[in-house]
């Protein structure tokens, strides 16, 4: 059993990660900016006011945590890098720092030509800021997280949506995992399964991975 802190616990990904971890018997702290907005909670989950870009918040919650999951969203480009930079800076000064798992962007995955999907000429403008922010966060972990244990999980770049929890998925590292038809598909529910599987059985320490059916 692990002590798991989930930043962004009220969001589409975060809420499912909270549920999956709690259902498996982990001690879960749901960190959200507005706790009063959470109208659901699995039994035993603790809710706190928390912000991944706040040094004080991370320092307080890291003390008893085994794992910090970052599943934040909805901000401008700087949000993801600011959160990653804050987490790396603070956790370096925490004795026995928790492991860090960041739910990242699928647009940072690579094309068959080994260029980021977000650099493709037809990449939608409305998603560019978020994609660039997630790319900034990944680059920061890779260059500046020495001494910490981190993992960055990229979902499929397009076909990623709420749906059924099947408990199955396949993994890759830098390129999307595709099926026989060339599609890369995953539900948020099975993303949560992949996250909690990684908490319980680490396979991708200090690297990025991706998951799909």
Coordinates of N, CA and C in Angstrom, one line a residue:
X1 N 0.8 -1.2 0.0 CA 0.0 0.0 0.0 C 0.9 1.2 0.0
X2 N 0.6 2.2 -0.8 CA 1.3 3.4 -0.9 C 0.5 4.6 -0.5
X3 N 1.2 5.7 -0.1 CA 0.5 7.0 0.1 C 0.7 7.8 -1.2
X4 N -0.5 8.0 -1.8 CA -0.5 8.6 -3.2 C -1.2 10.0 -3.1
X5 N -0.5 11.0 -3.5 CA -1.0 12.3 -3.7 C -1.4 12.6 -5.1
X6 N -2.6 13.0 -5.4 CA -3.0 13.3 -6.8 C -3.3 14.8 -7.0
X7 N -2.5 15.5 -7.7 CA -2.8 16.9 -8.0 C -3.7 16.9 -9.3
X8 N -4.7 17.7 -9.3 CA -5.7 17.7 -10.3 C -6.7 16.6 -10.2
X9 N -7.0 16.3 -8.9 CA -7.8 15.1 -8.6 C -9.3 15.3 -9.0
X10 N -9.7 16.6 -9.3 CA -11.0 16.8 -9.7 C -11.2 16.7 -11.2
X11 N -10.1 16.6 -12.0 CA -10.2 16.5 -13.4 C -10.6 15.2 -14.0
X12 N -10.7 15.1 -15.3 CA -11.1 13.9 -16.0 C -10.1 12.8 -15.7
X13 N -8.8 13.0 -15.9 CA -7.8 12.0 -15.6 C -7.6 11.8 -14.1
X14 N -7.5 12.9 -13.4 CA -7.2 12.8 -11.9 C -8.3 12.1 -11.2
X15 N -9.5 12.3 -11.5 CA -10.6 11.7 -10.7 C -10.6 10.2 -10.9
X16 N -10.2 9.7 -12.1 CA -10.1 8.3 -12.4 C -8.9 7.7 -11.7
X17 N -7.8 8.4 -11.6 CA -6.6 7.9 -10.9 C -6.9 7.8 -9.4
X18 N -7.6 8.8 -8.9 CA -8.0 8.7 -7.5 C -8.8 7.4 -7.2
X19 N -9.8 7.2 -8.0 CA -10.7 6.1 -7.9 C -10.0 4.8 -8.0
X20 N -9.1 4.7 -9.0 CA -8.4 3.4 -9.3 C -7.4 3.1 -8.1
X21 N -6.7 4.1 -7.6 CA -5.8 3.9 -6.5 C -6.5 3.6 -5.2
X22 N -7.6 4.3 -5.0 CA -8.4 4.0 -3.7 C -9.0 2.6 -3.8
X23 N -9.5 2.2 -4.9 CA -10.1 0.9 -5.1 C -9.1 -0.2 -4.9
X24 N -7.8 0.0 -5.1 CA -6.8 -1.0 -4.9 C -6.2 -0.9 -3.5
X25 N -6.7 -0.1 -2.7 CA -6.3 -0.1 -1.3 C -5.2 0.9 -0.9
X26 N -4.8 1.8 -1.9 CA -3.8 2.8 -1.5 C -4.4 3.9 -0.7
X27 N -3.6 4.6 0.1 CA -4.1 5.7 0.8 C -3.9 7.0 -0.1
X28 N -5.0 7.6 -0.4 CA -5.0 8.6 -1.5 C -5.4 10.0 -0.9
X29 N -4.6 11.0 -1.3 CA -4.9 12.4 -0.9 C -5.2 13.1 -2.2
X30 N -6.4 13.6 -2.4 CA -6.8 14.4 -3.5 C -6.5 15.8 -3.3
X31 N -5.6 16.4 -4.1 CA -5.2 17.8 -4.0 C -5.9 18.6 -5.1
X32 N -6.7 19.5 -4.7 CA -7.4 20.4 -5.7 C -7.4 21.8 -5.2
X33 N -7.6 22.7 -6.1 CA -7.6 24.1 -5.7 C -8.9 24.5 -5.0
X34 N -10.0 23.9 -5.3 CA -11.3 24.2 -4.7 C -11.9 22.9 -4.2
X35 N -11.6 22.5 -3.0 CA -12.1 21.2 -2.4 C -13.6 21.2 -2.4
X36 N -14.3 22.3 -2.2 CA -15.7 22.4 -2.2 C -16.4 21.9 -3.5
X37 N -15.6 22.0 -4.6 CA -16.2 21.6 -5.9 C -16.2 20.1 -6.1
X38 N -15.5 19.3 -5.2 CA -15.6 17.9 -5.3 C -16.8 17.3 -4.6
X39 N -17.7 16.8 -5.4 CA -19.0 16.3 -4.9 C -19.0 14.7 -4.8
X40 N -17.9 14.1 -5.3 CA -17.8 12.6 -5.2 C -16.4 12.3 -4.5
X41 N -16.4 11.2 -3.9 CA -15.1 10.7 -3.3 C -15.2 9.3 -3.0
X42 N -14.3 8.5 -3.4 CA -14.3 7.1 -2.9 C -14.0 7.1 -1.4
X43 N -14.4 6.0 -0.8 CA -14.3 5.9 0.7 C -12.8 6.0 1.0
X44 N -12.5 6.8 2.1 CA -11.2 6.8 2.6 C -10.3 7.9 2.0
X45 N -10.7 8.5 0.9 CA -9.9 9.5 0.2 C -9.9 10.8 1.0
X46 N -8.7 11.4 1.2 CA -8.6 12.7 1.9 C -8.5 13.8 0.9
X47 N -9.3 14.8 1.1 CA -9.2 16.0 0.2 C -8.6 17.2 0.9
X48 N -7.6 17.8 0.1 CA -6.9 19.0 0.7 C -6.9 20.0 -0.4
X49 N -6.7 21.3 0.0 CA -6.4 22.3 -1.0 C -5.0 22.2 -1.4
X50 N -4.7 22.1 -2.7 CA -3.4 21.9 -3.2 C -3.2 22.4 -4.6
X51 N -1.9 22.9 -4.8 CA -1.6 23.5 -6.1 C -0.2 23.0 -6.5
X52 N 0.0 22.3 -7.6 CA 1.3 21.8 -8.0 C 2.3 22.9 -8.3
X53 N 1.9 24.1 -8.5 CA 2.8 25.2 -8.7 C 3.2 25.9 -7.5
X54 N 2.7 25.5 -6.3 CA 3.0 26.1 -5.0 C 4.0 25.3 -4.3
X55 N 5.1 26.0 -3.9 CA 6.2 25.3 -3.2 C 5.7 24.8 -1.8
X56 N 4.9 25.7 -1.2 CA 4.4 25.3 0.1 C 3.5 24.1 0.1
X57 N 2.6 24.0 -0.9 CA 1.7 22.9 -1.1 C 2.5 21.6 -1.3
X58 N 3.5 21.6 -2.2 CA 4.2 20.4 -2.5 C 5.1 20.0 -1.3
X59 N 5.7 20.9 -0.6 CA 6.5 20.6 0.5 C 5.6 19.9 1.6
X60 N 4.4 20.5 1.8 CA 3.6 19.9 2.9 C 3.1 18.5 2.5
X61 N 2.7 18.3 1.3 CA 2.1 17.0 0.9 C 3.2 16.0 0.6
X62 N 4.4 16.4 0.3 CA 5.5 15.4 0.0 C 6.0 14.7 1.2
X63 N 5.8 15.3 2.4 CA 6.3 14.8 3.6 C 5.9 13.3 3.9
X64 N 4.7 13.0 3.7 CA 4.2 11.6 3.9 C 3.9 10.8 2.7
X65 N 4.2 11.4 1.5 CA 3.8 10.7 0.3 C 4.9 9.7 -0.2
X66 N 4.4 8.7 -0.8 CA 5.3 7.8 -1.5 C 5.4 8.1 -3.0
X67 N 4.2 8.6 -3.5 CA 4.1 9.0 -4.9 C 3.3 10.2 -5.0
X68 N 3.7 11.2 -5.9 CA 2.9 12.3 -6.3 C 2.6 12.2 -7.7
X69 N 1.3 12.2 -8.0 CA 0.8 12.1 -9.4 C 0.3 13.5 -9.8
X70 N 0.8 14.0 -11.0 CA 0.4 15.3 -11.5 C -0.5 15.1 -12.7
X71 N -1.8 15.4 -12.5 CA -2.8 15.3 -13.6 C -3.5 16.6 -13.8
X72 N -2.8 17.6 -13.8 CA -3.4 19.0 -13.9 C -3.7 19.3 -15.4
X73 N -4.5 20.3 -15.6 CA -4.9 20.8 -16.9 C -5.6 22.0 -16.9
X74 N -6.0 22.5 -18.1 CA -6.9 23.6 -18.2 C -6.2 25.0 -18.1
X75 N -4.9 25.0 -18.2 CA -4.2 26.3 -18.1 C -3.5 26.7 -19.3
X76 N -2.7 27.8 -19.3 CA -1.9 28.2 -20.4 C -0.6 27.5 -20.4
X77 N 0.2 27.7 -21.5 CA 1.4 26.9 -21.7 C 2.3 26.8 -20.5
X78 N 2.5 27.9 -19.7 CA 3.4 27.9 -18.6 C 3.0 27.0 -17.5
X79 N 1.7 26.6 -17.4 CA 1.3 25.8 -16.2 C 2.1 24.6 -16.0
X80 N 2.2 23.8 -17.1 CA 2.9 22.5 -16.9 C 4.3 22.6 -16.6
X81 N 5.0 23.5 -17.2 CA 6.5 23.7 -16.9 C 6.6 24.2 -15.5
X82 N 5.8 25.2 -15.1 CA 5.9 25.8 -13.8 C 5.6 24.7 -12.7
X83 N 4.7 23.8 -13.0 CA 4.4 22.7 -12.0 C 5.6 21.8 -11.9
X84 N 6.1 21.4 -13.1 CA 7.3 20.5 -13.1 C 8.5 21.1 -12.5
X85 N 8.7 22.4 -12.8 CA 9.9 23.1 -12.2 C 9.7 23.2 -10.7
X86 N 8.5 23.5 -10.2 CA 8.3 23.6 -8.8 C 8.5 22.3 -8.1
X87 N 7.9 21.2 -8.6 CA 8.0 19.9 -8.0 C 9.5 19.4 -8.0
X88 N 10.2 19.6 -9.0 CA 11.7 19.2 -9.0 C 12.4 20.0 -8.0
X89 N 12.2 21.3 -8.0 CA 13.0 22.1 -7.0 C 12.7 21.8 -5.6
X90 N 11.4 21.6 -5.3 CA 11.0 21.3 -3.9 C 11.4 19.9 -3.5
X91 N 11.2 19.0 -4.3 CA 11.5 17.6 -3.9 C 12.9 17.3 -3.8
X92 N 13.8 18.1 -4.4 CA 15.2 17.9 -4.2 C 15.6 18.1 -2.7
X93 N 14.8 19.0 -2.0 CA 15.2 19.3 -0.7 C 14.4 18.5 0.4
X94 N 13.6 17.5 -0.1 CA 12.8 16.7 0.8 C 13.5 15.4 1.1
X95 N 13.7 15.1 2.4 CA 14.4 13.8 2.7 C 13.5 12.6 2.1
X96 N 14.2 11.7 1.5 CA 13.5 10.5 0.9 C 12.3 11.0 0.1
X97 N 12.5 11.8 -1.0 CA 11.5 12.4 -1.8 C 10.6 11.3 -2.4
X98 N 9.3 11.6 -2.6 CA 8.4 10.7 -3.2 C 8.7 10.6 -4.7
X99 N 8.2 9.5 -5.3 CA 8.3 9.3 -6.7 C 7.3 10.3 -7.4
X100 N 7.7 10.8 -8.6 CA 6.8 11.7 -9.3 C 6.3 11.1 -10.6
X101 N 5.0 11.1 -10.8 CA 4.4 10.6 -12.0 C 3.6 11.7 -12.7
X102 N 3.9 12.1 -13.9 CA 3.3 13.2 -14.5 C 2.5 12.7 -15.7
X103 N 1.2 13.0 -15.7 CA 0.3 12.7 -16.8 C 0.5 13.7 -17.9
X104 N 1.2 13.4 -19.0 CA 1.6 14.3 -19.9 C 0.8 14.4 -21.2
X105 N 1.3 14.9 -22.2 CA 0.6 15.1 -23.5 C 0.9 14.1 -24.5
X106 N -0.1 13.7 -25.3 CA 0.2 12.7 -26.4 C 0.9 13.4 -27.6
X107 N 0.8 14.7 -27.7 CA 1.4 15.4 -28.8 C 2.9 15.5 -28.8
X108 N 3.5 15.1 -27.6 CA 4.9 15.1 -27.5 C 5.5 13.7 -28.1
X109 N 4.6 12.8 -28.3 CA 5.0 11.5 -29.0 C 5.6 11.8 -30.4
X110 N 6.3 10.8 -30.9 CA 7.0 11.1 -32.2 C 6.3 10.4 -33.3
X111 N 6.5 11.0 -34.5 CA 6.0 10.5 -35.7 C 7.0 9.4 -36.2
X112 N 6.7 8.7 -37.3 CA 7.6 7.7 -37.8 C 9.0 8.3 -38.2
X113 N 8.9 9.6 -38.4 CA 10.2 10.3 -38.8 C 10.9 10.9 -37.6
X114 N 10.4 10.5 -36.4 CA 11.0 10.9 -35.1 C 11.0 12.4 -34.9
X115 N 10.0 13.0 -35.3 CA 9.7 14.4 -35.0 C 8.4 14.5 -34.1
X116 N 8.3 15.4 -33.2 CA 7.2 15.5 -32.4 C 5.9 15.7 -33.2
X117 N 4.8 15.1 -32.8 CA 3.5 15.3 -33.5 C 3.1 16.7 -33.4
X118 N 3.4 17.4 -32.4 CA 3.0 18.8 -32.3 C 3.7 19.7 -33.3
X119 N 4.8 19.2 -33.9 CA 5.4 20.0 -35.0 C 4.9 19.8 -36.4
X120 N 3.9 18.9 -36.5 CA 3.3 18.6 -37.8 C 2.6 19.8 -38.3
X121 N 2.6 20.1 -39.5 CA 2.0 21.4 -40.0 C 0.5 21.4 -39.8
X122 N -0.2 20.3 -39.7 CA -1.6 20.3 -39.6 C -2.1 20.1 -38.1
X123 N -1.1 20.3 -37.2 CA -1.5 20.2 -35.7 C -2.4 21.3 -35.4
X124 N -3.6 21.0 -34.7 CA -4.6 22.0 -34.4 C -4.1 23.2 -33.5
X125 N -4.3 24.4 -33.9 CA -3.9 25.5 -33.2 C -4.5 25.6 -31.8
X126 N -5.7 25.1 -31.6 CA -6.4 25.2 -30.3 C -5.7 24.3 -29.3
X127 N -4.9 23.4 -29.7 CA -4.2 22.5 -28.7 C -2.7 22.8 -28.6
X128 N -2.3 23.8 -29.3 CA -0.8 24.0 -29.4 C -0.2 24.4 -28.0
X129 N -0.9 25.4 -27.3 CA -0.4 25.9 -26.1 C -0.2 24.7 -25.0
X130 N -1.2 23.9 -24.9 CA -1.2 22.8 -24.0 C -0.1 21.8 -24.4
X131 N 0.0 21.5 -25.7 CA 1.1 20.6 -26.2 C 2.5 21.1 -25.9
X132 N 2.7 22.4 -26.2 CA 4.0 23.0 -25.9 C 4.3 23.0 -24.4
X133 N 3.3 23.3 -23.6 CA 3.5 23.2 -22.1 C 3.9 21.9 -21.6
X134 N 3.3 20.8 -22.2 CA 3.6 19.5 -21.8 C 5.0 19.1 -22.3
X135 N 5.3 19.6 -23.5 CA 6.7 19.3 -24.0 C 7.7 20.0 -23.1
X136 N 7.4 21.2 -22.7 CA 8.3 21.9 -21.8 C 8.6 21.1 -20.5
X137 N 7.5 20.5 -20.0 CA 7.6 19.8 -18.7 C 8.4 18.5 -18.9
X138 N 8.2 17.8 -20.0 CA 9.0 16.6 -20.3 C 10.5 17.0 -20.5
X139 N 10.8 18.0 -21.2 CA 12.2 18.4 -21.3 C 12.8 18.8 -20.0
X140 N 12.1 19.4 -19.1 CA 12.6 19.8 -17.8 C 12.9 18.5 -17.0
X141 N 12.0 17.6 -17.0 CA 12.3 16.3 -16.2 C 13.5 15.7 -16.8
X142 N 13.7 15.6 -18.1 CA 14.8 14.9 -18.7 C 16.1 15.6 -18.4
X143 N 16.1 16.9 -18.2 CA 17.3 17.7 -18.1 C 17.7 18.1 -16.7
X144 N 16.6 18.1 -15.8 CA 16.9 18.7 -14.5 C 16.4 17.9 -13.3
X145 N 16.0 16.7 -13.5 CA 15.4 15.9 -12.3 C 16.4 14.9 -11.8
X146 N 17.7 15.2 -11.9 CA 18.7 14.4 -11.3 C 18.5 14.2 -9.8
X147 N 18.6 12.9 -9.3 CA 18.4 12.6 -7.9 C 17.0 12.3 -7.6
X148 N 16.0 12.5 -8.5 CA 14.6 12.2 -8.3 C 14.2 11.0 -9.1
X149 N 13.1 10.4 -8.8 CA 12.6 9.3 -9.6 C 11.3 9.8 -10.2
X150 N 11.2 9.9 -11.5 CA 10.1 10.4 -12.2 C 9.7 9.5 -13.3
X151 N 8.4 9.7 -13.7 CA 7.8 9.0 -14.9 C 6.9 9.9 -15.6
X152 N 6.9 10.0 -16.9 CA 6.0 10.8 -17.7 C 5.2 9.9 -18.6
X153 N 3.9 9.9 -18.4 CA 3.0 9.1 -19.2 C 2.2 9.9 -20.3
X154 N 2.5 9.6 -21.5 CA 1.7 10.2 -22.6 C 0.6 9.3 -23.1
X155 N -0.6 9.8 -23.1 CA -1.8 9.0 -23.6 C -1.7 9.1 -25.2
X156 N -2.6 8.4 -25.9 CA -2.7 8.5 -27.3 C -2.9 10.0 -27.7
X157 N -2.4 10.4 -28.8 CA -2.5 11.8 -29.2 C -3.9 12.3 -29.6
X158 N -4.7 11.4 -30.1 CA -6.0 11.8 -30.6 C -7.2 11.1 -29.9
X159 N -7.2 9.7 -30.0 CA -8.3 8.9 -29.5 C -8.1 8.5 -28.1
X160 N -8.4 9.5 -27.2 CA -8.2 9.4 -25.8 C -9.5 10.0 -25.1
X161 N -10.3 9.2 -24.5 CA -11.6 9.7 -24.1 C -12.1 8.8 -22.9
X162 N -13.1 9.3 -22.2 CA -13.7 8.5 -21.1 C -14.4 7.3 -21.7
X163 N -14.5 6.2 -21.0 CA -15.1 5.0 -21.5 C -15.0 3.9 -20.5
X164 N -14.8 2.7 -21.0 CA -14.8 1.5 -20.2 C -13.5 1.2 -19.6
X165 N -13.5 0.7 -18.4 CA -12.2 0.2 -17.8 C -12.1 -1.3 -18.1
X166 N -11.1 -1.6 -19.0 CA -10.9 -3.0 -19.4 C -9.8 -3.6 -18.6
X167 N -8.9 -2.8 -18.0 CA -7.7 -3.4 -17.3 C -6.6 -3.9 -18.2
X168 N -6.7 -3.6 -19.5 CA -5.7 -4.1 -20.4 C -5.2 -2.9 -21.2
X169 N -4.0 -3.0 -21.7 CA -3.4 -2.0 -22.5 C -2.0 -2.5 -22.9
X170 N -1.4 -1.9 -23.9 CA 0.0 -2.2 -24.3 C 0.8 -0.9 -24.1
X171 N 2.1 -1.0 -23.9 CA 2.9 0.1 -23.7 C 4.0 0.3 -24.7
X172 N 4.5 1.5 -24.9 CA 5.6 1.9 -25.7 C 6.3 3.0 -25.0
X173 N 7.3 3.6 -25.7 CA 8.1 4.7 -25.1 C 7.9 6.0 -25.9
X174 N 8.5 6.1 -27.1 CA 8.5 7.4 -27.8 C 7.5 7.5 -28.9
X175 N 7.0 6.4 -29.4 CA 6.0 6.5 -30.5 C 4.7 6.0 -30.0
X176 N 3.6 6.5 -30.6 CA 2.2 5.9 -30.2 C 2.1 4.4 -30.4
X177 N 1.5 3.8 -29.5 CA 1.1 2.4 -29.6 C -0.1 2.2 -30.5
X178 N 0.0 1.5 -31.6 CA -1.1 1.4 -32.6 C -1.6 0.0 -32.7
X179 N -2.8 -0.2 -33.1 CA -3.4 -1.5 -33.3 C -3.2 -1.9 -34.8
X180 N -3.8 -3.0 -35.2 CA -3.6 -3.5 -36.6 C -4.1 -2.5 -37.6
X181 N -5.1 -1.7 -37.2 CA -5.6 -0.7 -38.1 C -4.9 0.6 -38.1
X182 N -3.8 0.7 -37.3 CA -3.1 2.0 -37.2 C -3.6 3.0 -36.2
X183 N -4.6 2.6 -35.4 CA -5.2 3.5 -34.5 C -4.5 3.4 -33.1
X184 N -4.4 4.5 -32.4 CA -3.9 4.5 -31.0 C -5.0 5.0 -30.2
X185 N -5.6 4.1 -29.3 CA -6.8 4.4 -28.6 C -6.6 4.0 -27.1
X186 N -7.2 4.8 -26.2 CA -7.2 4.5 -24.8 C -8.3 5.2 -24.1
X187 N -8.9 4.7 -23.1 CA -9.8 5.4 -22.2 C -9.1 6.0 -21.0
X188 N -9.7 7.0 -20.5 CA -9.2 7.6 -19.2 C -9.2 6.6 -18.1
X189 N -10.1 5.7 -18.1 CA -10.2 4.6 -17.1 C -9.0 3.7 -17.2
X190 N -8.6 3.4 -18.4 CA -7.4 2.5 -18.5 C -6.1 3.2 -18.4
X191 N -6.1 4.5 -18.6 CA -5.0 5.4 -18.3 C -4.7 5.3 -16.8
X192 N -5.8 5.4 -16.0 CA -5.7 5.3 -14.6 C -5.1 3.9 -14.2
X193 N -5.6 2.9 -14.8 CA -5.0 1.5 -14.6 C -3.5 1.5 -14.8
X194 N -3.1 2.1 -15.9 CA -1.6 2.1 -16.3 C -0.8 2.9 -15.2
X195 N -1.4 4.0 -14.7 CA -0.7 4.8 -13.7 C -0.6 4.0 -12.4
X196 N -1.6 3.4 -12.0 CA -1.6 2.7 -10.7 C -0.7 1.4 -10.9
X197 N -0.8 0.8 -12.0 CA 0.2 -0.4 -12.3 C 1.6 0.1 -12.1
X198 N 1.9 1.3 -12.7 CA 3.3 1.8 -12.6 C 3.7 2.1 -11.1
X199 N 2.7 2.6 -10.4 CA 3.0 2.8 -8.9 C 3.3 1.5 -8.2
X200 N 2.6 0.5 -8.5 CA 2.7 -0.8 -7.8 C 3.9 -1.6 -8.4
X201 N 4.2 -1.5 -9.7 CA 5.2 -2.3 -10.3 C 6.0 -1.4 -11.3
X202 N 7.0 -0.6 -10.8 CA 7.6 0.4 -11.6 C 8.4 -0.3 -12.8
X203 N 8.1 0.2 -14.0 CA 8.9 -0.3 -15.1 C 9.5 0.9 -15.9
X204 N 9.1 2.1 -15.7 CA 9.5 3.2 -16.5 C 10.0 4.3 -15.7
X205 N 11.0 4.0 -14.8 CA 11.6 5.0 -14.0 C 12.5 5.9 -14.8
X206 N 12.4 7.2 -14.5 CA 13.2 8.3 -15.2 C 13.1 8.2 -16.7
X207 N 11.9 8.0 -17.2 CA 11.6 8.0 -18.6 C 10.2 8.2 -18.9
X208 N 9.9 8.4 -20.2 CA 8.5 8.6 -20.6 C 8.0 7.3 -21.2
X209 N 6.7 7.0 -21.0 CA 6.1 5.9 -21.7 C 4.7 6.3 -22.2
X210 N 4.2 5.4 -23.0 CA 2.8 5.7 -23.5 C 2.1 4.3 -23.4
X211 N 0.7 4.4 -23.5 CA -0.1 3.2 -23.4 C -1.3 3.4 -24.4
X212 N -1.7 2.3 -24.9 CA -2.9 2.2 -25.8 C -3.3 0.8 -25.9
X213 N -4.4 0.5 -26.6 CA -4.9 -0.9 -26.8 C -4.1 -1.6 -27.9

